[in-house]
PDB file of C-alpha atoms in Angstrom:
ATOM      1  CA  UNK A   1      -2.932 -15.231  -6.465  1.00  0.00           C
ATOM      2  CA  UNK A   2      -2.506 -18.925  -7.210  1.00  0.00           C
ATOM      3  CA  UNK A   3      -4.386 -18.564 -10.506  1.00  0.00           C
ATOM      4  CA  UNK A   4      -2.074 -15.761 -11.566  1.00  0.00           C
ATOM      5  CA  UNK A   5       1.016 -17.762 -10.720  1.00  0.00           C
ATOM      6  CA  UNK A   6      -0.316 -20.750 -12.640  1.00  0.00           C
ATOM      7  CA  UNK A   7      -0.875 -18.426 -15.621  1.00  0.00           C
ATOM      8  CA  UNK A   8       2.780 -17.407 -15.525  1.00  0.00           C
ATOM      9  CA  UNK A   9       2.563 -14.123 -13.608  1.00  0.00           C
ATOM     10  CA  UNK A  10       5.089 -13.046 -11.022  1.00  0.00           C
ATOM     11  CA  UNK A  11       3.215 -11.575  -8.021  1.00  0.00           C
ATOM     12  CA  UNK A  12       5.417  -9.270  -5.979  1.00  0.00           C
ATOM     13  CA  UNK A  13       5.919  -6.063  -4.067  1.00  0.00           C
ATOM     14  CA  UNK A  14       6.701  -2.748  -5.758  1.00  0.00           C
ATOM     15  CA  UNK A  15      10.328  -3.127  -4.720  1.00  0.00           C
ATOM     16  CA  UNK A  16      10.726  -6.495  -6.416  1.00  0.00           C
ATOM     17  CA  UNK A  17       8.955  -5.261  -9.541  1.00  0.00           C
ATOM     18  CA  UNK A  18      11.328  -2.308  -9.835  1.00  0.00           C
ATOM     19  CA  UNK A  19      14.334  -4.562  -9.333  1.00  0.00           C
ATOM     20  CA  UNK A  20      13.250  -7.238 -11.811  1.00  0.00           C
ATOM     21  CA  UNK A  21      10.128  -6.540 -13.921  1.00  0.00           C
ATOM     22  CA  UNK A  22       8.689  -9.448 -15.872  1.00  0.00           C
ATOM     23  CA  UNK A  23       6.468  -9.601 -18.944  1.00  0.00           C
ATOM     24  CA  UNK A  24       3.612 -10.993 -16.847  1.00  0.00           C
ATOM     25  CA  UNK A  25       3.721  -9.226 -13.493  1.00  0.00           C
ATOM     26  CA  UNK A  26       1.280  -8.229 -10.774  1.00  0.00           C
ATOM     27  CA  UNK A  27       2.218  -5.715  -8.094  1.00  0.00           C
ATOM     28  CA  UNK A  28       0.254  -6.655  -4.987  1.00  0.00           C
ATOM     29  CA  UNK A  29      -0.429  -3.787  -2.605  1.00  0.00           C
ATOM     30  CA  UNK A  30      -2.227  -3.495   0.751  1.00  0.00           C
ATOM     31  CA  UNK A  31      -3.145  -0.142   2.335  1.00  0.00           C
ATOM     32  CA  UNK A  32      -3.525  -0.631   6.095  1.00  0.00           C
ATOM     33  CA  UNK A  33      -6.087   1.924   7.187  1.00  0.00           C
ATOM     34  CA  UNK A  34      -7.333   0.545  10.494  1.00  0.00           C
ATOM     35  CA  UNK A  35      -5.472  -2.210  12.328  1.00  0.00           C
ATOM     36  CA  UNK A  36      -2.025  -3.630  11.792  1.00  0.00           C
ATOM     37  CA  UNK A  37      -3.173  -7.066  12.982  1.00  0.00           C
ATOM     38  CA  UNK A  38      -5.134  -7.325   9.725  1.00  0.00           C
ATOM     39  CA  UNK A  39      -1.903  -6.662   7.850  1.00  0.00           C
ATOM     40  CA  UNK A  40      -0.227  -9.608   9.556  1.00  0.00           C
ATOM     41  CA  UNK A  41      -3.080 -11.918   8.607  1.00  0.00           C
ATOM     42  CA  UNK A  42      -2.870 -10.899   4.935  1.00  0.00           C
ATOM     43  CA  UNK A  43       0.931 -11.128   4.961  1.00  0.00           C
ATOM     44  CA  UNK A  44       0.662 -14.774   5.981  1.00  0.00           C
ATOM     45  CA  UNK A  45      -1.902 -15.496   3.257  1.00  0.00           C
ATOM     46  CA  UNK A  46       0.308 -13.905   0.597  1.00  0.00           C
ATOM     47  CA  UNK A  47       3.400 -15.743   1.777  1.00  0.00           C
ATOM     48  CA  UNK A  48       1.570 -19.069   1.828  1.00  0.00           C
ATOM     49  CA  UNK A  49       0.686 -18.483  -1.825  1.00  0.00           C
ATOM     50  CA  UNK A  50       4.358 -17.886  -2.635  1.00  0.00           C
ATOM     51  CA  UNK A  51       3.864 -14.173  -3.279  1.00  0.00           C
ATOM     52  CA  UNK A  52       5.327 -10.987  -1.881  1.00  0.00           C
ATOM     53  CA  UNK A  53       3.447  -7.705  -1.487  1.00  0.00           C
ATOM     54  CA  UNK A  54       3.815  -4.125  -0.318  1.00  0.00           C
ATOM     55  CA  UNK A  55       2.149  -2.970   2.903  1.00  0.00           C
ATOM     56  CA  UNK A  56       1.609   0.767   3.324  1.00  0.00           C
ATOM     57  CA  UNK A  57       1.273   1.776   6.991  1.00  0.00           C
ATOM     58  CA  UNK A  58      -0.094   5.020   8.432  1.00  0.00           C
ATOM     59  CA  UNK A  59       1.410   7.017  11.286  1.00  0.00           C
ATOM     60  CA  UNK A  60      -1.886   8.783  12.141  1.00  0.00           C
ATOM     61  CA  UNK A  61      -4.197   5.757  12.346  1.00  0.00           C
ATOM     62  CA  UNK A  62      -6.545   5.679  15.329  1.00  0.00           C
ATOM     63  CA  UNK A  63      -6.492   1.882  15.301  1.00  0.00           C
ATOM     64  CA  UNK A  64      -2.752   1.308  15.669  1.00  0.00           C
ATOM     65  CA  UNK A  65       0.383   3.057  16.871  1.00  0.00           C
ATOM     66  CA  UNK A  66       3.320   2.357  14.574  1.00  0.00           C
ATOM     67  CA  UNK A  67       5.721   3.100  17.433  1.00  0.00           C
ATOM     68  CA  UNK A  68       4.169   0.580  19.823  1.00  0.00           C
ATOM     69  CA  UNK A  69       5.995  -2.656  20.586  1.00  0.00           C
ATOM     70  CA  UNK A  70       3.216  -4.888  19.126  1.00  0.00           C
ATOM     71  CA  UNK A  71       3.231  -2.884  15.893  1.00  0.00           C
ATOM     72  CA  UNK A  72       7.005  -2.938  15.585  1.00  0.00           C
ATOM     73  CA  UNK A  73       7.043  -6.695  16.083  1.00  0.00           C
ATOM     74  CA  UNK A  74       4.416  -7.106  13.353  1.00  0.00           C
ATOM     75  CA  UNK A  75       6.469  -4.959  10.971  1.00  0.00           C
ATOM     76  CA  UNK A  76       9.451  -7.241  11.600  1.00  0.00           C
ATOM     77  CA  UNK A  77       7.327 -10.342  11.021  1.00  0.00           C
ATOM     78  CA  UNK A  78       5.878  -8.967   7.772  1.00  0.00           C
ATOM     79  CA  UNK A  79       9.341  -8.151   6.460  1.00  0.00           C
ATOM     80  CA  UNK A  80      10.665 -11.547   7.571  1.00  0.00           C
ATOM     81  CA  UNK A  81       8.073 -13.130   5.248  1.00  0.00           C
ATOM     82  CA  UNK A  82       9.690 -11.273   2.344  1.00  0.00           C
ATOM     83  CA  UNK A  83       7.204  -8.430   2.043  1.00  0.00           C
ATOM     84  CA  UNK A  84       7.884  -4.697   1.734  1.00  0.00           C
ATOM     85  CA  UNK A  85       6.673  -2.121   4.301  1.00  0.00           C
ATOM     86  CA  UNK A  86       6.365   1.551   3.341  1.00  0.00           C
ATOM     87  CA  UNK A  87       4.424   4.711   4.265  1.00  0.00           C
ATOM     88  CA  UNK A  88       0.705   5.328   3.713  1.00  0.00           C
ATOM     89  CA  UNK A  89       0.794   9.111   3.611  1.00  0.00           C
ATOM     90  CA  UNK A  90      -1.978  11.148   5.236  1.00  0.00           C
ATOM     91  CA  UNK A  91      -3.503  14.314   3.797  1.00  0.00           C
ATOM     92  CA  UNK A  92      -5.886  16.937   5.157  1.00  0.00           C
ATOM     93  CA  UNK A  93      -4.053  17.502   8.443  1.00  0.00           C
ATOM     94  CA  UNK A  94      -3.123  21.072   7.581  1.00  0.00           C
ATOM     95  CA  UNK A  95      -6.832  21.950   7.217  1.00  0.00           C
ATOM     96  CA  UNK A  96      -7.215  21.458  10.974  1.00  0.00           C
ATOM     97  CA  UNK A  97      -3.750  21.891  12.402  1.00  0.00           C
ATOM     98  CA  UNK A  98      -2.109  24.499  10.198  1.00  0.00           C
ATOM     99  CA  UNK A  99       1.061  24.195   8.182  1.00  0.00           C
ATOM    100  CA  UNK A 100       1.010  22.708   4.702  1.00  0.00           C
ATOM    101  CA  UNK A 101       1.044  19.277   3.055  1.00  0.00           C
ATOM    102  CA  UNK A 102       4.818  19.275   2.570  1.00  0.00           C
ATOM    103  CA  UNK A 103       5.416  19.995   6.266  1.00  0.00           C
ATOM    104  CA  UNK A 104       3.067  17.224   7.368  1.00  0.00           C
ATOM    105  CA  UNK A 105       4.536  14.804   4.856  1.00  0.00           C
ATOM    106  CA  UNK A 106       8.020  15.463   6.250  1.00  0.00           C
ATOM    107  CA  UNK A 107       6.799  14.831   9.777  1.00  0.00           C
ATOM    108  CA  UNK A 108       5.152  11.563   8.769  1.00  0.00           C
ATOM    109  CA  UNK A 109       8.286  10.426   6.992  1.00  0.00           C
ATOM    110  CA  UNK A 110      10.355  11.175  10.097  1.00  0.00           C
ATOM    111  CA  UNK A 111       8.049   9.115  12.328  1.00  0.00           C
ATOM    112  CA  UNK A 112       7.956   6.220   9.865  1.00  0.00           C
ATOM    113  CA  UNK A 113      11.725   6.117   9.491  1.00  0.00           C
ATOM    114  CA  UNK A 114      12.205   6.301  13.255  1.00  0.00           C
ATOM    115  CA  UNK A 115       9.836   3.346  13.661  1.00  0.00           C
ATOM    116  CA  UNK A 116      11.300   1.044  11.015  1.00  0.00           C
ATOM    117  CA  UNK A 117      14.909   2.157  11.420  1.00  0.00           C
ATOM    118  CA  UNK A 118      15.678   2.700   7.738  1.00  0.00           C
ATOM    119  CA  UNK A 119      15.106   5.293   4.991  1.00  0.00           C
ATOM    120  CA  UNK A 120      11.730   5.481   3.305  1.00  0.00           C
ATOM    121  CA  UNK A 121      11.679   3.762  -0.087  1.00  0.00           C
ATOM    122  CA  UNK A 122       8.172   4.452  -1.383  1.00  0.00           C
ATOM    123  CA  UNK A 123       4.758   5.761  -0.408  1.00  0.00           C
ATOM    124  CA  UNK A 124       1.076   5.662  -1.272  1.00  0.00           C
ATOM    125  CA  UNK A 125      -1.292   8.537  -0.614  1.00  0.00           C
ATOM    126  CA  UNK A 126      -4.242   7.928   1.699  1.00  0.00           C
ATOM    127  CA  UNK A 127      -7.219   9.649   0.014  1.00  0.00           C
ATOM    128  CA  UNK A 128      -4.975  11.316  -2.624  1.00  0.00           C
ATOM    129  CA  UNK A 129      -7.349  14.201  -3.363  1.00  0.00           C
ATOM    130  CA  UNK A 130      -6.746  15.542   0.166  1.00  0.00           C
ATOM    131  CA  UNK A 131      -3.054  15.908  -0.654  1.00  0.00           C
ATOM    132  CA  UNK A 132      -3.199  17.744  -3.951  1.00  0.00           C
ATOM    133  CA  UNK A 133      -3.580  14.649  -6.096  1.00  0.00           C
ATOM    134  CA  UNK A 134      -0.840  13.335  -8.356  1.00  0.00           C
ATOM    135  CA  UNK A 135       0.857  16.709  -8.801  1.00  0.00           C
ATOM    136  CA  UNK A 136       1.661  16.802  -5.092  1.00  0.00           C
ATOM    137  CA  UNK A 137       2.716  13.145  -4.973  1.00  0.00           C
ATOM    138  CA  UNK A 138       5.038  13.624  -7.951  1.00  0.00           C
ATOM    139  CA  UNK A 139       6.557  16.763  -6.415  1.00  0.00           C
ATOM    140  CA  UNK A 140       7.062  14.957  -3.108  1.00  0.00           C
ATOM    141  CA  UNK A 141       8.772  12.027  -4.804  1.00  0.00           C
ATOM    142  CA  UNK A 142      11.186  14.449  -6.479  1.00  0.00           C
ATOM    143  CA  UNK A 143      11.786  16.193  -3.148  1.00  0.00           C
ATOM    144  CA  UNK A 144      12.502  12.840  -1.488  1.00  0.00           C
ATOM    145  CA  UNK A 145      14.705  11.451  -4.263  1.00  0.00           C
ATOM    146  CA  UNK A 146      17.480  10.768  -1.738  1.00  0.00           C
ATOM    147  CA  UNK A 147      15.867   7.409  -0.937  1.00  0.00           C
ATOM    148  CA  UNK A 148      12.323   7.244  -2.362  1.00  0.00           C
ATOM    149  CA  UNK A 149      12.103   5.277  -5.616  1.00  0.00           C
ATOM    150  CA  UNK A 150       8.375   5.480  -6.270  1.00  0.00           C
ATOM    151  CA  UNK A 151       4.899   6.420  -5.207  1.00  0.00           C
ATOM    152  CA  UNK A 152       2.038   4.030  -5.887  1.00  0.00           C
ATOM    153  CA  UNK A 153       0.023   6.288  -8.204  1.00  0.00           C
ATOM    154  CA  UNK A 154       2.750   7.121 -10.694  1.00  0.00           C
ATOM    155  CA  UNK A 155       1.754   6.874 -14.355  1.00  0.00           C
ATOM    156  CA  UNK A 156       3.991   3.842 -14.849  1.00  0.00           C
ATOM    157  CA  UNK A 157       1.832   1.896 -12.357  1.00  0.00           C
ATOM    158  CA  UNK A 158      -1.540   3.038 -13.714  1.00  0.00           C
ATOM    159  CA  UNK A 159      -3.537   2.809 -16.932  1.00  0.00           C
ATOM    160  CA  UNK A 160      -2.681   2.733 -19.769  1.00  0.00           C
ATOM    161  CA  UNK A 161       0.730   1.427 -18.700  1.00  0.00           C
ATOM    162  CA  UNK A 162      -0.532  -0.987 -16.067  1.00  0.00           C
ATOM    163  CA  UNK A 163      -4.023  -2.225 -15.194  1.00  0.00           C
ATOM    164  CA  UNK A 164      -5.074  -0.896 -11.792  1.00  0.00           C
ATOM    165  CA  UNK A 165      -7.720  -2.668  -9.720  1.00  0.00           C
ATOM    166  CA  UNK A 166      -8.832  -1.672  -6.221  1.00  0.00           C
ATOM    167  CA  UNK A 167     -11.378  -2.759  -3.604  1.00  0.00           C
ATOM    168  CA  UNK A 168     -11.842   0.816  -2.321  1.00  0.00           C
ATOM    169  CA  UNK A 169     -14.979   1.150  -0.177  1.00  0.00           C
ATOM    170  CA  UNK A 170     -15.273  -2.621  -0.268  1.00  0.00           C
ATOM    171  CA  UNK A 171     -16.221  -2.780  -3.942  1.00  0.00           C
ATOM    172  CA  UNK A 172     -14.358  -4.016  -6.994  1.00  0.00           C
ATOM    173  CA  UNK A 173     -15.588  -1.560  -9.630  1.00  0.00           C
ATOM    174  CA  UNK A 174     -14.384  -3.672 -12.542  1.00  0.00           C
ATOM    175  CA  UNK A 175     -14.935  -7.075 -10.998  1.00  0.00           C
ATOM    176  CA  UNK A 176     -12.816  -9.020  -8.534  1.00  0.00           C
ATOM    177  CA  UNK A 177      -9.161  -9.184  -9.551  1.00  0.00           C
ATOM    178  CA  UNK A 178      -9.528 -12.972  -9.870  1.00  0.00           C
ATOM    179  CA  UNK A 179     -11.590 -12.327 -13.003  1.00  0.00           C
ATOM    180  CA  UNK A 180      -8.656 -10.614 -14.723  1.00  0.00           C
ATOM    181  CA  UNK A 181      -6.238 -13.524 -15.001  1.00  0.00           C
ATOM    182  CA  UNK A 182      -4.598 -13.414 -18.409  1.00  0.00           C
ATOM    183  CA  UNK A 183      -6.429 -10.266 -19.545  1.00  0.00           C
ATOM    184  CA  UNK A 184      -3.644  -7.763 -18.843  1.00  0.00           C
ATOM    185  CA  UNK A 185       0.091  -8.503 -18.714  1.00  0.00           C
ATOM    186  CA  UNK A 186       0.951  -5.852 -16.112  1.00  0.00           C
ATOM    187  CA  UNK A 187      -1.245  -5.133 -13.104  1.00  0.00           C
ATOM    188  CA  UNK A 188      -1.351  -3.254  -9.808  1.00  0.00           C
ATOM    189  CA  UNK A 189      -3.894  -4.723  -7.396  1.00  0.00           C
ATOM    190  CA  UNK A 190      -4.796  -2.833  -4.213  1.00  0.00           C
ATOM    191  CA  UNK A 191      -6.660  -4.355  -1.305  1.00  0.00           C
ATOM    192  CA  UNK A 192      -7.682  -2.903   2.040  1.00  0.00           C
ATOM    193  CA  UNK A 193      -7.637  -5.784   4.561  1.00  0.00           C
ATOM    194  CA  UNK A 194     -10.371  -4.074   6.600  1.00  0.00           C
ATOM    195  CA  UNK A 195     -12.944  -5.219   4.025  1.00  0.00           C
ATOM    196  CA  UNK A 196     -11.980  -8.901   4.149  1.00  0.00           C
ATOM    197  CA  UNK A 197     -12.959 -11.448   6.795  1.00  0.00           C
ATOM    198  CA  UNK A 198     -13.230 -15.192   7.214  1.00  0.00           C
ATOM    199  CA  UNK A 199     -16.830 -15.540   8.472  1.00  0.00           C
ATOM    200  CA  UNK A 200     -18.391 -12.260   9.593  1.00  0.00           C
ATOM    201  CA  UNK A 201     -17.464  -8.556   9.215  1.00  0.00           C
ATOM    202  CA  UNK A 202     -17.411  -8.155  13.020  1.00  0.00           C
ATOM    203  CA  UNK A 203     -13.984  -9.822  12.986  1.00  0.00           C
ATOM    204  CA  UNK A 204     -12.589  -6.450  11.870  1.00  0.00           C
ATOM    205  CA  UNK A 205     -14.403  -3.939  14.098  1.00  0.00           C
TER     206      UNK A 205
END
């Protein structure tokens, strides 16, 4: 992130980008799939670099309970550092439990809002293909227009409007985002903290 800032980029959350977009701007996003403790570690790294970012948290994760006291304290600490916390929306539940994607999305939103104590402002889909892809996400954003300003896979945040780079499955398919400094003016960079460690992968599992 330091290299981007030195090159004149603003590195921020989705929320800050929507409020004040710049000509050189990176949206920094973290999908928290496994443990919320990893989110706290990354939040501190981002803040130390003078950046803000958006953390998308699940309500169906096996590795953390968003309603637990430790998780709620971490959410408060992440937000106190200036970051944004929103919902990482789960698909595929209706295949096993009945109902439909809209019903399960509503239930997840209710749990998230109960946990954080405020209306949902944005969401990212966890494994989007399991939730009907972008058509479903766009329809859900329209349905939730009372408070939701965006979802992370909207066209305005993706190519050709914005360069999108992700470490999905632990692999940067177009090279590490550090190699892209100065190559694209607008970027969305997604990381999954589960893939990153200080010395050995066993730190994370």
